[in-house]
Amino acid sequence: MPKMPVLTKEQYGNIYALLAILFWSSTFAVGRTVTEQLGTIRSTAYMYLIGGLFGMILFYTRAEKRAALFNLSSRFYIYCGFFFILFSFSLYSSIGFALNRTQMVEVGLINYLWPSLTIIFAIPLHKLKARWWIVLGMLLATYGISLSANRGASLNFAELIVHAQQNLFSYGLAFLAAISWALYSNLTKLYAPNGGDQAIPIFVFLAGITFLCFSVFVPERSIWDLHVLTELVFLALVPTCFAYIFWSRALQHGNLVIISALSYATPLLASIFSCLYLSIEFTQDIFFGAIAVILGSVICSKSVVNHKK
């Protein structure tokens, strides 16, 4: 019987990235039904608090994990913790303050710029070199993202500008979320190359505390039942707790360029999951968006040279 191939740390890191992306793909579909019943700010606070508590129980009952917290640099806690909480707050606030469902889709489009921004920030932070066609790859991937993210709606960039002028606060927060996550991804690789996932439960819990404090100033009505409770627990454990932990491990051990290229599939997978979960038609826009996303990802990946693994 042939032996099973042994995977390297980098390959495991890339697999962790793929799993995190699959987990995150369920966020918008399941999150939409939860926020409709519990409110955007309050449901997000519950989600991060539950996810953070579960993560701390999972991690910190083991002495080696608690000890590993002291091996992380102060720069990691300060910079990565700040950008993690800023990302969480900016993303879900931008969704909550969107005026309608169409704007919420457009907010998602802006947030999906983070893979391109991750590569852009990686060039100076990790001393990478990129060929000129990285711009073509980013433009093509962004175009594919716009097609896959609109879920068959009649959206274009002219309409996006008009809607952005109507609600600059929400769109500004969405762009801030994209920048924050791109910086978090790069700084984690820079400041915690050998560890850092053990701090994720702390970051998640602090994000929940931030939302809980903010919910005092935003009154929302909550309607509880078994179905929404199940969805809330799912969001807290899978796309929040496990996805962030897996993503952190991917950043530590995986190939940053490959991870960034894989992340372009997130809007497509999220659209497919949303179509299935929310009974939305899978349109030609989503199909052709997938082709553009794949081609753009390949171009971006091939444009970067002399990258560190």
PDB file of C-alpha atoms in Angstrom:
ATOM      1  CA  MET A   1       0.000   0.000   0.000  1.00  0.00           C
ATOM      2  CA  PRO A   2       1.492   3.371  -0.988  1.00  0.00           C
ATOM      3  CA  LYS A   3       2.231   5.762   1.837  1.00  0.00           C
ATOM      4  CA  MET A   4       0.148   8.869   2.264  1.00  0.00           C
ATOM      5  CA  PRO A   5       2.073  11.985   1.222  1.00  0.00           C
ATOM      6  CA  VAL A   6       3.377  14.071   4.111  1.00  0.00           C
ATOM      7  CA  LEU A   7       2.274  17.683   3.928  1.00  0.00           C
ATOM      8  CA  THR A   8       4.646  20.503   4.759  1.00  0.00           C
ATOM      9  CA  LYS A   9       3.847  23.282   7.222  1.00  0.00           C
ATOM     10  CA  GLU A  10       3.269  25.628   4.306  1.00  0.00           C
ATOM     11  CA  GLN A  11       0.778  23.225   2.710  1.00  0.00           C
ATOM     12  CA  TYR A  12      -1.059  22.861   6.021  1.00  0.00           C
ATOM     13  CA  GLY A  13      -1.137  26.645   6.240  1.00  0.00           C
ATOM     14  CA  ASN A  14      -2.694  26.896   2.795  1.00  0.00           C
ATOM     15  CA  ILE A  15      -5.320  24.281   3.767  1.00  0.00           C
ATOM     16  CA  TYR A  16      -6.159  26.282   6.886  1.00  0.00           C
ATOM     17  CA  ALA A  17      -6.657  29.327   4.669  1.00  0.00           C
ATOM     18  CA  LEU A  18      -9.040  27.409   2.401  1.00  0.00           C
ATOM     19  CA  LEU A  19     -11.086  26.187   5.381  1.00  0.00           C
ATOM     20  CA  ALA A  20     -11.286  29.695   6.813  1.00  0.00           C
ATOM     21  CA  ILE A  21     -12.510  31.011   3.471  1.00  0.00           C
ATOM     22  CA  LEU A  22     -15.179  28.288   3.278  1.00  0.00           C
ATOM     23  CA  PHE A  23     -16.318  29.122   6.817  1.00  0.00           C
ATOM     24  CA  TRP A  24     -16.464  32.836   6.090  1.00  0.00           C
ATOM     25  CA  SER A  25     -18.563  32.187   3.003  1.00  0.00           C
ATOM     26  CA  SER A  26     -21.527  31.437   5.262  1.00  0.00           C
ATOM     27  CA  THR A  27     -21.275  34.706   7.176  1.00  0.00           C
ATOM     28  CA  PHE A  28     -23.445  36.977   5.035  1.00  0.00           C
ATOM     29  CA  ALA A  29     -26.239  34.470   4.355  1.00  0.00           C
ATOM     30  CA  VAL A  30     -26.646  33.230   7.920  1.00  0.00           C
ATOM     31  CA  GLY A  31     -25.754  36.602   9.382  1.00  0.00           C
ATOM     32  CA  ARG A  32     -28.503  38.313   7.418  1.00  0.00           C
ATOM     33  CA  THR A  33     -31.248  36.136   8.896  1.00  0.00           C
ATOM     34  CA  VAL A  34     -29.827  36.590  12.398  1.00  0.00           C
ATOM     35  CA  THR A  35     -29.534  40.375  12.193  1.00  0.00           C
ATOM     36  CA  GLU A  36     -33.078  40.632  10.870  1.00  0.00           C
ATOM     37  CA  GLN A  37     -34.371  39.099  14.098  1.00  0.00           C
ATOM     38  CA  LEU A  38     -31.871  40.260  16.705  1.00  0.00           C
ATOM     39  CA  GLY A  39     -30.560  43.536  15.301  1.00  0.00           C
ATOM     40  CA  THR A  40     -27.183  44.158  13.694  1.00  0.00           C
ATOM     41  CA  ILE A  41     -25.210  45.546  16.641  1.00  0.00           C
ATOM     42  CA  ARG A  42     -26.698  43.332  19.329  1.00  0.00           C
ATOM     43  CA  SER A  43     -26.463  40.089  17.340  1.00  0.00           C
ATOM     44  CA  THR A  44     -22.848  40.837  16.431  1.00  0.00           C
ATOM     45  CA  ALA A  45     -22.028  41.481  20.092  1.00  0.00           C
ATOM     46  CA  TYR A  46     -23.563  38.138  21.089  1.00  0.00           C
ATOM     47  CA  MET A  47     -21.767  36.375  18.243  1.00  0.00           C
ATOM     48  CA  TYR A  48     -18.298  37.656  19.173  1.00  0.00           C
ATOM     49  CA  LEU A  49     -18.827  37.201  22.911  1.00  0.00           C
ATOM     50  CA  ILE A  50     -19.906  33.567  22.488  1.00  0.00           C
ATOM     51  CA  GLY A  51     -17.128  32.885  19.986  1.00  0.00           C
ATOM     52  CA  GLY A  52     -14.521  34.525  22.201  1.00  0.00           C
ATOM     53  CA  LEU A  53     -15.609  32.645  25.325  1.00  0.00           C
ATOM     54  CA  PHE A  54     -15.656  29.326  23.467  1.00  0.00           C
ATOM     55  CA  GLY A  55     -12.224  30.013  22.026  1.00  0.00           C
ATOM     56  CA  MET A  56     -10.795  30.878  25.433  1.00  0.00           C
ATOM     57  CA  ILE A  57     -12.207  27.676  26.924  1.00  0.00           C
ATOM     58  CA  LEU A  58     -10.839  25.699  23.977  1.00  0.00           C
ATOM     59  CA  PHE A  59      -7.379  27.242  24.169  1.00  0.00           C
ATOM     60  CA  TYR A  60      -6.644  28.396  27.677  1.00  0.00           C
ATOM     61  CA  THR A  61      -7.471  25.188  29.547  1.00  0.00           C
ATOM     62  CA  ARG A  62      -4.110  23.967  28.231  1.00  0.00           C
ATOM     63  CA  ALA A  63      -1.065  25.279  30.053  1.00  0.00           C
ATOM     64  CA  GLU A  64       1.093  25.459  26.927  1.00  0.00           C
ATOM     65  CA  LYS A  65      -1.448  27.682  25.186  1.00  0.00           C
ATOM     66  CA  ARG A  66      -1.613  30.046  28.139  1.00  0.00           C
ATOM     67  CA  ALA A  67       2.163  30.146  28.289  1.00  0.00           C
ATOM     68  CA  ALA A  68       2.340  30.851  24.548  1.00  0.00           C
ATOM     69  CA  LEU A  69       0.454  34.103  25.084  1.00  0.00           C
ATOM     70  CA  PHE A  70       3.516  35.530  26.830  1.00  0.00           C
ATOM     71  CA  ASN A  71       5.745  34.653  23.870  1.00  0.00           C
ATOM     72  CA  LEU A  72       3.929  37.066  21.579  1.00  0.00           C
ATOM     73  CA  SER A  73       5.383  40.525  21.173  1.00  0.00           C
ATOM     74  CA  SER A  74       3.709  43.660  22.445  1.00  0.00           C
ATOM     75  CA  ARG A  75       3.633  44.928  18.863  1.00  0.00           C
ATOM     76  CA  PHE A  76       1.492  41.955  17.871  1.00  0.00           C
ATOM     77  CA  TYR A  77      -1.050  42.636  20.610  1.00  0.00           C
ATOM     78  CA  ILE A  78      -1.149  46.367  19.974  1.00  0.00           C
ATOM     79  CA  TYR A  79      -1.192  46.511  16.183  1.00  0.00           C
ATOM     80  CA  CYS A  80      -2.873  43.220  15.264  1.00  0.00           C
ATOM     81  CA  GLY A  81      -5.373  43.492  18.106  1.00  0.00           C
ATOM     82  CA  PHE A  82      -6.243  47.041  17.098  1.00  0.00           C
ATOM     83  CA  PHE A  83      -6.776  46.210  13.433  1.00  0.00           C
ATOM     84  CA  PHE A  84      -8.759  43.045  14.258  1.00  0.00           C
ATOM     85  CA  ILE A  85     -11.216  44.964  16.440  1.00  0.00           C
ATOM     86  CA  LEU A  86     -11.336  47.859  13.973  1.00  0.00           C
ATOM     87  CA  PHE A  87     -12.120  45.432  11.147  1.00  0.00           C
ATOM     88  CA  SER A  88     -14.901  43.728  13.107  1.00  0.00           C
ATOM     89  CA  PHE A  89     -16.466  46.996  14.186  1.00  0.00           C
ATOM     90  CA  SER A  90     -16.178  48.650  10.756  1.00  0.00           C
ATOM     91  CA  LEU A  91     -17.522  45.700   8.765  1.00  0.00           C
ATOM     92  CA  TYR A  92     -20.660  44.967  10.760  1.00  0.00           C
ATOM     93  CA  SER A  93     -21.358  48.646  11.405  1.00  0.00           C
ATOM     94  CA  SER A  94     -21.195  49.334   7.673  1.00  0.00           C
ATOM     95  CA  ILE A  95     -23.728  46.556   7.084  1.00  0.00           C
ATOM     96  CA  GLY A  96     -25.960  47.809   9.886  1.00  0.00           C
ATOM     97  CA  PHE A  97     -25.922  51.426   8.719  1.00  0.00           C
ATOM     98  CA  ALA A  98     -26.597  50.572   5.055  1.00  0.00           C
ATOM     99  CA  LEU A  99     -29.884  52.183   4.041  1.00  0.00           C
ATOM    100  CA  ASN A 100     -31.286  49.152   2.220  1.00  0.00           C
ATOM    101  CA  ARG A 101     -30.491  45.669   0.927  1.00  0.00           C
ATOM    102  CA  THR A 102     -28.920  46.921  -2.301  1.00  0.00           C
ATOM    103  CA  GLN A 103     -26.532  49.101  -0.359  1.00  0.00           C
ATOM    104  CA  MET A 104     -25.678  46.148   1.853  1.00  0.00           C
ATOM    105  CA  VAL A 105     -24.593  44.212  -1.259  1.00  0.00           C
ATOM    106  CA  GLU A 106     -22.496  47.174  -2.393  1.00  0.00           C
ATOM    107  CA  VAL A 107     -20.939  47.408   1.069  1.00  0.00           C
ATOM    108  CA  GLY A 108     -19.930  43.761   0.664  1.00  0.00           C
ATOM    109  CA  LEU A 109     -18.389  44.637  -2.699  1.00  0.00           C
ATOM    110  CA  ILE A 110     -16.201  47.286  -1.078  1.00  0.00           C
ATOM    111  CA  ASN A 111     -15.170  44.912   1.711  1.00  0.00           C
ATOM    112  CA  TYR A 112     -14.113  42.301  -0.866  1.00  0.00           C
ATOM    113  CA  LEU A 113     -11.297  44.636  -1.915  1.00  0.00           C
ATOM    114  CA  TRP A 114      -9.234  43.350   1.026  1.00  0.00           C
ATOM    115  CA  PRO A 115      -7.468  40.551  -0.912  1.00  0.00           C
ATOM    116  CA  SER A 116      -6.093  43.098  -3.386  1.00  0.00           C
ATOM    117  CA  LEU A 117      -5.112  45.399  -0.547  1.00  0.00           C
ATOM    118  CA  THR A 118      -3.383  42.493   1.215  1.00  0.00           C
ATOM    119  CA  ILE A 119      -1.049  42.039  -1.745  1.00  0.00           C
ATOM    120  CA  ILE A 120      -0.501  45.793  -2.065  1.00  0.00           C
ATOM    121  CA  PHE A 121       0.491  46.112   1.602  1.00  0.00           C
ATOM    122  CA  ALA A 122       2.601  42.942   1.408  1.00  0.00           C
ATOM    123  CA  ILE A 123       4.901  44.542  -1.165  1.00  0.00           C
ATOM    124  CA  PRO A 124       6.420  47.143   1.228  1.00  0.00           C
ATOM    125  CA  LEU A 125       5.875  45.237   4.491  1.00  0.00           C
ATOM    126  CA  HIS A 126       7.426  41.953   3.334  1.00  0.00           C
ATOM    127  CA  LYS A 127       9.745  43.432   0.705  1.00  0.00           C
ATOM    128  CA  LEU A 128       8.033  41.680  -2.180  1.00  0.00           C
ATOM    129  CA  LYS A 129       8.386  42.578  -5.832  1.00  0.00           C
ATOM    130  CA  ALA A 130       5.521  42.657  -8.295  1.00  0.00           C
ATOM    131  CA  ARG A 131       5.372  42.937 -12.061  1.00  0.00           C
ATOM    132  CA  TRP A 132       3.233  45.599 -13.699  1.00  0.00           C
ATOM    133  CA  TRP A 133       0.390  43.242 -14.580  1.00  0.00           C
ATOM    134  CA  ILE A 134      -0.585  42.988 -10.925  1.00  0.00           C
ATOM    135  CA  VAL A 135      -2.772  46.014 -11.681  1.00  0.00           C
ATOM    136  CA  LEU A 136      -4.538  44.080 -14.444  1.00  0.00           C
ATOM    137  CA  GLY A 137      -5.085  41.132 -12.125  1.00  0.00           C
ATOM    138  CA  MET A 138      -6.524  43.311  -9.379  1.00  0.00           C
ATOM    139  CA  LEU A 139      -8.846  45.110 -11.777  1.00  0.00           C
ATOM    140  CA  LEU A 140     -10.044  41.826 -13.263  1.00  0.00           C
ATOM    141  CA  ALA A 141     -10.553  40.253  -9.841  1.00  0.00           C
ATOM    142  CA  THR A 142     -12.399  43.329  -8.616  1.00  0.00           C
ATOM    143  CA  TYR A 143     -14.646  43.207 -11.673  1.00  0.00           C
ATOM    144  CA  GLY A 144     -15.334  39.540 -11.024  1.00  0.00           C
ATOM    145  CA  ILE A 145     -16.072  40.306  -7.397  1.00  0.00           C
ATOM    146  CA  SER A 146     -18.607  42.934  -8.452  1.00  0.00           C
ATOM    147  CA  LEU A 147     -20.363  40.415 -10.698  1.00  0.00           C
ATOM    148  CA  SER A 148     -20.434  37.604  -8.160  1.00  0.00           C
ATOM    149  CA  ALA A 149     -21.347  39.801  -5.219  1.00  0.00           C
ATOM    150  CA  ASN A 150     -24.381  41.452  -6.800  1.00  0.00           C
ATOM    151  CA  ARG A 151     -26.292  38.101  -6.867  1.00  0.00           C
ATOM    152  CA  GLY A 152     -28.071  38.946 -10.075  1.00  0.00           C
ATOM    153  CA  ALA A 153     -29.037  42.477  -9.040  1.00  0.00           C
ATOM    154  CA  SER A 154     -28.678  45.291 -11.545  1.00  0.00           C
ATOM    155  CA  LEU A 155     -25.585  46.931 -10.108  1.00  0.00           C
ATOM    156  CA  ASN A 156     -22.821  48.874 -11.813  1.00  0.00           C
ATOM    157  CA  PHE A 157     -20.069  51.239 -10.750  1.00  0.00           C
ATOM    158  CA  ALA A 158     -22.039  54.368 -11.726  1.00  0.00           C
ATOM    159  CA  GLU A 159     -24.850  53.309  -9.407  1.00  0.00           C
ATOM    160  CA  LEU A 160     -22.283  52.457  -6.748  1.00  0.00           C
ATOM    161  CA  ILE A 161     -20.970  56.032  -6.770  1.00  0.00           C
ATOM    162  CA  VAL A 162     -24.499  57.456  -6.526  1.00  0.00           C
ATOM    163  CA  HIS A 163     -25.374  55.211  -3.575  1.00  0.00           C
ATOM    164  CA  ALA A 164     -22.055  55.977  -1.889  1.00  0.00           C
ATOM    165  CA  GLN A 165     -22.872  59.685  -1.998  1.00  0.00           C
ATOM    166  CA  GLN A 166     -26.169  58.929  -0.268  1.00  0.00           C
ATOM    167  CA  ASN A 167     -24.518  57.048   2.589  1.00  0.00           C
ATOM    168  CA  LEU A 168     -20.834  57.954   2.800  1.00  0.00           C
ATOM    169  CA  PHE A 169     -20.590  56.798   6.420  1.00  0.00           C
ATOM    170  CA  SER A 170     -21.504  53.181   5.640  1.00  0.00           C
ATOM    171  CA  TYR A 171     -19.299  52.996   2.561  1.00  0.00           C
ATOM    172  CA  GLY A 172     -16.393  54.613   4.379  1.00  0.00           C
ATOM    173  CA  LEU A 173     -16.657  52.017   7.143  1.00  0.00           C
ATOM    174  CA  ALA A 174     -16.694  49.196   4.573  1.00  0.00           C
ATOM    175  CA  PHE A 175     -13.508  50.486   2.962  1.00  0.00           C
ATOM    176  CA  LEU A 176     -11.943  50.921   6.402  1.00  0.00           C
ATOM    177  CA  ALA A 177     -12.806  47.274   7.142  1.00  0.00           C
ATOM    178  CA  ALA A 178     -11.043  46.154   3.957  1.00  0.00           C
ATOM    179  CA  ILE A 179      -7.935  48.162   4.839  1.00  0.00           C
ATOM    180  CA  SER A 180      -7.963  46.927   8.444  1.00  0.00           C
ATOM    181  CA  TRP A 181      -8.134  43.238   7.535  1.00  0.00           C
ATOM    182  CA  ALA A 182      -5.424  43.577   4.893  1.00  0.00           C
ATOM    183  CA  LEU A 183      -3.133  45.219   7.444  1.00  0.00           C
ATOM    184  CA  TYR A 184      -4.012  42.646  10.117  1.00  0.00           C
ATOM    185  CA  SER A 185      -3.125  39.817   7.738  1.00  0.00           C
ATOM    186  CA  ASN A 186       0.251  41.307   6.872  1.00  0.00           C
ATOM    187  CA  LEU A 187       1.160  42.383  10.402  1.00  0.00           C
ATOM    188  CA  THR A 188       0.310  38.934  11.791  1.00  0.00           C
ATOM    189  CA  LYS A 189       2.785  37.420   9.352  1.00  0.00           C
ATOM    190  CA  LEU A 190       5.318  40.076  10.357  1.00  0.00           C
ATOM    191  CA  TYR A 191       4.974  40.140  14.151  1.00  0.00           C
ATOM    192  CA  ALA A 192       3.882  36.547  14.883  1.00  0.00           C
ATOM    193  CA  PRO A 193       5.571  34.292  12.304  1.00  0.00           C
ATOM    194  CA  ASN A 194       5.739  31.346  14.727  1.00  0.00           C
ATOM    195  CA  GLY A 195       2.483  31.756  16.612  1.00  0.00           C
ATOM    196  CA  GLY A 196      -0.463  34.019  17.217  1.00  0.00           C
ATOM    197  CA  ASP A 197      -3.641  32.010  16.809  1.00  0.00           C
ATOM    198  CA  GLN A 198      -3.827  31.570  20.591  1.00  0.00           C
ATOM    199  CA  ALA A 199      -4.554  35.312  20.909  1.00  0.00           C
ATOM    200  CA  ILE A 200      -7.546  35.184  18.549  1.00  0.00           C
ATOM    201  CA  PRO A 201     -10.108  34.352  21.294  1.00  0.00           C
ATOM    202  CA  ILE A 202      -8.988  37.463  23.171  1.00  0.00           C
ATOM    203  CA  PHE A 203      -9.380  39.628  20.070  1.00  0.00           C
ATOM    204  CA  VAL A 204     -12.794  38.108  19.324  1.00  0.00           C
ATOM    205  CA  PHE A 205     -14.001  38.647  22.894  1.00  0.00           C
ATOM    206  CA  LEU A 206     -12.765  42.253  22.935  1.00  0.00           C
ATOM    207  CA  ALA A 207     -14.607  42.865  19.664  1.00  0.00           C
ATOM    208  CA  GLY A 208     -17.753  41.528  21.342  1.00  0.00           C
ATOM    209  CA  ILE A 209     -17.237  43.887  24.292  1.00  0.00           C
ATOM    210  CA  THR A 210     -16.864  46.779  21.841  1.00  0.00           C
ATOM    211  CA  PHE A 211     -20.155  45.927  20.145  1.00  0.00           C
ATOM    212  CA  LEU A 212     -21.879  45.410  23.495  1.00  0.00           C
ATOM    213  CA  CYS A 213     -20.841  48.898  24.609  1.00  0.00           C
ATOM    214  CA  PHE A 214     -21.967  50.353  21.301  1.00  0.00           C
ATOM    215  CA  SER A 215     -25.360  48.602  21.561  1.00  0.00           C
ATOM    216  CA  VAL A 216     -26.207  50.811  24.556  1.00  0.00           C
ATOM    217  CA  PHE A 217     -26.465  53.764  22.171  1.00  0.00           C
ATOM    218  CA  VAL A 218     -28.303  51.877  19.379  1.00  0.00           C
ATOM    219  CA  PRO A 219     -31.674  50.515  20.570  1.00  0.00           C
ATOM    220  CA  GLU A 220     -32.689  47.393  18.652  1.00  0.00           C
ATOM    221  CA  ARG A 221     -35.573  44.948  18.897  1.00  0.00           C
ATOM    222  CA  SER A 222     -34.754  41.246  19.282  1.00  0.00           C
ATOM    223  CA  ILE A 223     -37.086  38.340  18.475  1.00  0.00           C
ATOM    224  CA  TRP A 224     -35.759  35.037  19.829  1.00  0.00           C
ATOM    225  CA  ASP A 225     -36.632  31.493  18.763  1.00  0.00           C
ATOM    226  CA  LEU A 226     -34.808  28.159  18.483  1.00  0.00           C
ATOM    227  CA  HIS A 227     -33.905  28.678  14.822  1.00  0.00           C
ATOM    228  CA  VAL A 228     -32.229  32.051  15.304  1.00  0.00           C
ATOM    229  CA  LEU A 229     -30.468  30.761  18.428  1.00  0.00           C
ATOM    230  CA  THR A 230     -29.013  27.877  16.397  1.00  0.00           C
ATOM    231  CA  GLU A 231     -27.873  30.267  13.675  1.00  0.00           C
ATOM    232  CA  LEU A 232     -26.302  32.585  16.249  1.00  0.00           C
ATOM    233  CA  VAL A 233     -24.309  29.745  17.819  1.00  0.00           C
ATOM    234  CA  PHE A 234     -23.224  28.611  14.338  1.00  0.00           C
ATOM    235  CA  LEU A 235     -21.997  32.117  13.501  1.00  0.00           C
ATOM    236  CA  ALA A 236     -20.170  32.371  16.811  1.00  0.00           C
ATOM    237  CA  LEU A 237     -18.318  29.069  16.440  1.00  0.00           C
ATOM    238  CA  VAL A 238     -17.736  28.448  12.729  1.00  0.00           C
ATOM    239  CA  PRO A 239     -17.153  31.707  10.787  1.00  0.00           C
ATOM    240  CA  THR A 240     -16.087  33.658  13.880  1.00  0.00           C
ATOM    241  CA  CYS A 241     -14.068  31.425  16.206  1.00  0.00           C
ATOM    242  CA  PHE A 242     -12.734  28.611  13.998  1.00  0.00           C
ATOM    243  CA  ALA A 243     -12.328  30.674  10.827  1.00  0.00           C
ATOM    244  CA  TYR A 244     -10.225  33.338  12.529  1.00  0.00           C
ATOM    245  CA  ILE A 245      -8.067  30.740  14.277  1.00  0.00           C
ATOM    246  CA  PHE A 246      -7.515  28.850  11.014  1.00  0.00           C
ATOM    247  CA  TRP A 247      -6.747  32.086   9.171  1.00  0.00           C
ATOM    248  CA  SER A 248      -4.169  33.075  11.773  1.00  0.00           C
ATOM    249  CA  ARG A 249      -2.454  29.689  11.421  1.00  0.00           C
ATOM    250  CA  ALA A 250      -2.528  30.079   7.653  1.00  0.00           C
ATOM    251  CA  LEU A 251      -0.787  33.439   7.927  1.00  0.00           C
ATOM    252  CA  GLN A 252       1.893  31.959  10.174  1.00  0.00           C
ATOM    253  CA  HIS A 253       2.729  28.891   8.090  1.00  0.00           C
ATOM    254  CA  GLY A 254       1.203  29.371   4.635  1.00  0.00           C
ATOM    255  CA  ASN A 255       2.308  31.202   1.526  1.00  0.00           C
ATOM    256  CA  LEU A 256       0.959  34.759   1.754  1.00  0.00           C
ATOM    257  CA  VAL A 257       0.674  35.197  -2.011  1.00  0.00           C
ATOM    258  CA  ILE A 258      -1.221  31.907  -2.477  1.00  0.00           C
ATOM    259  CA  ILE A 259      -3.445  32.697   0.508  1.00  0.00           C
ATOM    260  CA  SER A 260      -4.284  36.124  -0.899  1.00  0.00           C
ATOM    261  CA  ALA A 261      -5.051  34.622  -4.309  1.00  0.00           C
ATOM    262  CA  LEU A 262      -7.309  31.959  -2.758  1.00  0.00           C
ATOM    263  CA  SER A 263      -9.164  34.625  -0.820  1.00  0.00           C
ATOM    264  CA  TYR A 264     -10.505  36.059  -4.077  1.00  0.00           C
ATOM    265  CA  ALA A 265     -12.896  33.090  -4.143  1.00  0.00           C
ATOM    266  CA  THR A 266     -14.635  34.312  -0.973  1.00  0.00           C
ATOM    267  CA  PRO A 267     -17.283  36.481  -2.692  1.00  0.00           C
ATOM    268  CA  LEU A 268     -18.098  33.720  -5.168  1.00  0.00           C
ATOM    269  CA  LEU A 269     -18.453  31.078  -2.460  1.00  0.00           C
ATOM    270  CA  ALA A 270     -20.470  33.498  -0.332  1.00  0.00           C
ATOM    271  CA  SER A 271     -22.787  34.156  -3.272  1.00  0.00           C
ATOM    272  CA  ILE A 272     -23.274  30.448  -3.954  1.00  0.00           C
ATOM    273  CA  PHE A 273     -23.999  29.758  -0.294  1.00  0.00           C
ATOM    274  CA  SER A 274     -26.397  32.696  -0.144  1.00  0.00           C
ATOM    275  CA  CYS A 275     -28.234  31.480  -3.241  1.00  0.00           C
ATOM    276  CA  LEU A 276     -28.710  28.059  -1.667  1.00  0.00           C
ATOM    277  CA  TYR A 277     -29.483  29.250   1.859  1.00  0.00           C
ATOM    278  CA  LEU A 278     -31.733  32.181   0.954  1.00  0.00           C
ATOM    279  CA  SER A 279     -33.272  30.587  -2.202  1.00  0.00           C
ATOM    280  CA  ILE A 280     -31.765  33.163  -4.561  1.00  0.00           C
ATOM    281  CA  GLU A 281     -31.323  32.415  -8.272  1.00  0.00           C
ATOM    282  CA  PHE A 282     -27.775  31.609  -9.408  1.00  0.00           C
ATOM    283  CA  THR A 283     -27.398  34.035 -12.329  1.00  0.00           C
ATOM    284  CA  GLN A 284     -25.040  34.468 -15.280  1.00  0.00           C
ATOM    285  CA  ASP A 285     -23.454  37.416 -13.478  1.00  0.00           C
ATOM    286  CA  ILE A 286     -22.289  35.093 -10.718  1.00  0.00           C
ATOM    287  CA  PHE A 287     -20.983  32.513 -13.215  1.00  0.00           C
ATOM    288  CA  PHE A 288     -18.972  34.993 -15.288  1.00  0.00           C
ATOM    289  CA  GLY A 289     -17.851  36.681 -12.103  1.00  0.00           C
ATOM    290  CA  ALA A 290     -16.332  33.362 -11.037  1.00  0.00           C
ATOM    291  CA  ILE A 291     -14.309  33.163 -14.262  1.00  0.00           C
ATOM    292  CA  ALA A 292     -13.016  36.703 -13.791  1.00  0.00           C
ATOM    293  CA  VAL A 293     -12.155  36.056 -10.139  1.00  0.00           C
ATOM    294  CA  ILE A 294     -10.155  32.930 -11.025  1.00  0.00           C
ATOM    295  CA  LEU A 295      -8.246  34.656 -13.835  1.00  0.00           C
ATOM    296  CA  GLY A 296      -7.582  37.715 -11.703  1.00  0.00           C
ATOM    297  CA  SER A 297      -6.310  35.566  -8.853  1.00  0.00           C
ATOM    298  CA  VAL A 298      -3.897  33.726 -11.144  1.00  0.00           C
ATOM    299  CA  ILE A 299      -2.578  36.980 -12.604  1.00  0.00           C
ATOM    300  CA  CYS A 300      -2.051  38.514  -9.152  1.00  0.00           C
ATOM    301  CA  SER A 301      -0.315  35.392  -7.885  1.00  0.00           C
ATOM    302  CA  LYS A 302       1.989  35.192 -10.901  1.00  0.00           C
ATOM    303  CA  SER A 303       2.849  38.897 -10.780  1.00  0.00           C
ATOM    304  CA  VAL A 304       4.564  38.687  -7.374  1.00  0.00           C
ATOM    305  CA  VAL A 305       8.186  37.519  -7.380  1.00  0.00           C
ATOM    306  CA  ASN A 306      10.820  36.849  -4.714  1.00  0.00           C
ATOM    307  CA  HIS A 307       8.124  36.329  -2.094  1.00  0.00           C
ATOM    308  CA  LYS A 308       8.882  34.985   1.344  1.00  0.00           C
ATOM    309  CA  LYS A 309       7.197  31.763   2.356  1.00  0.00           C
TER     310      LYS A 309
END
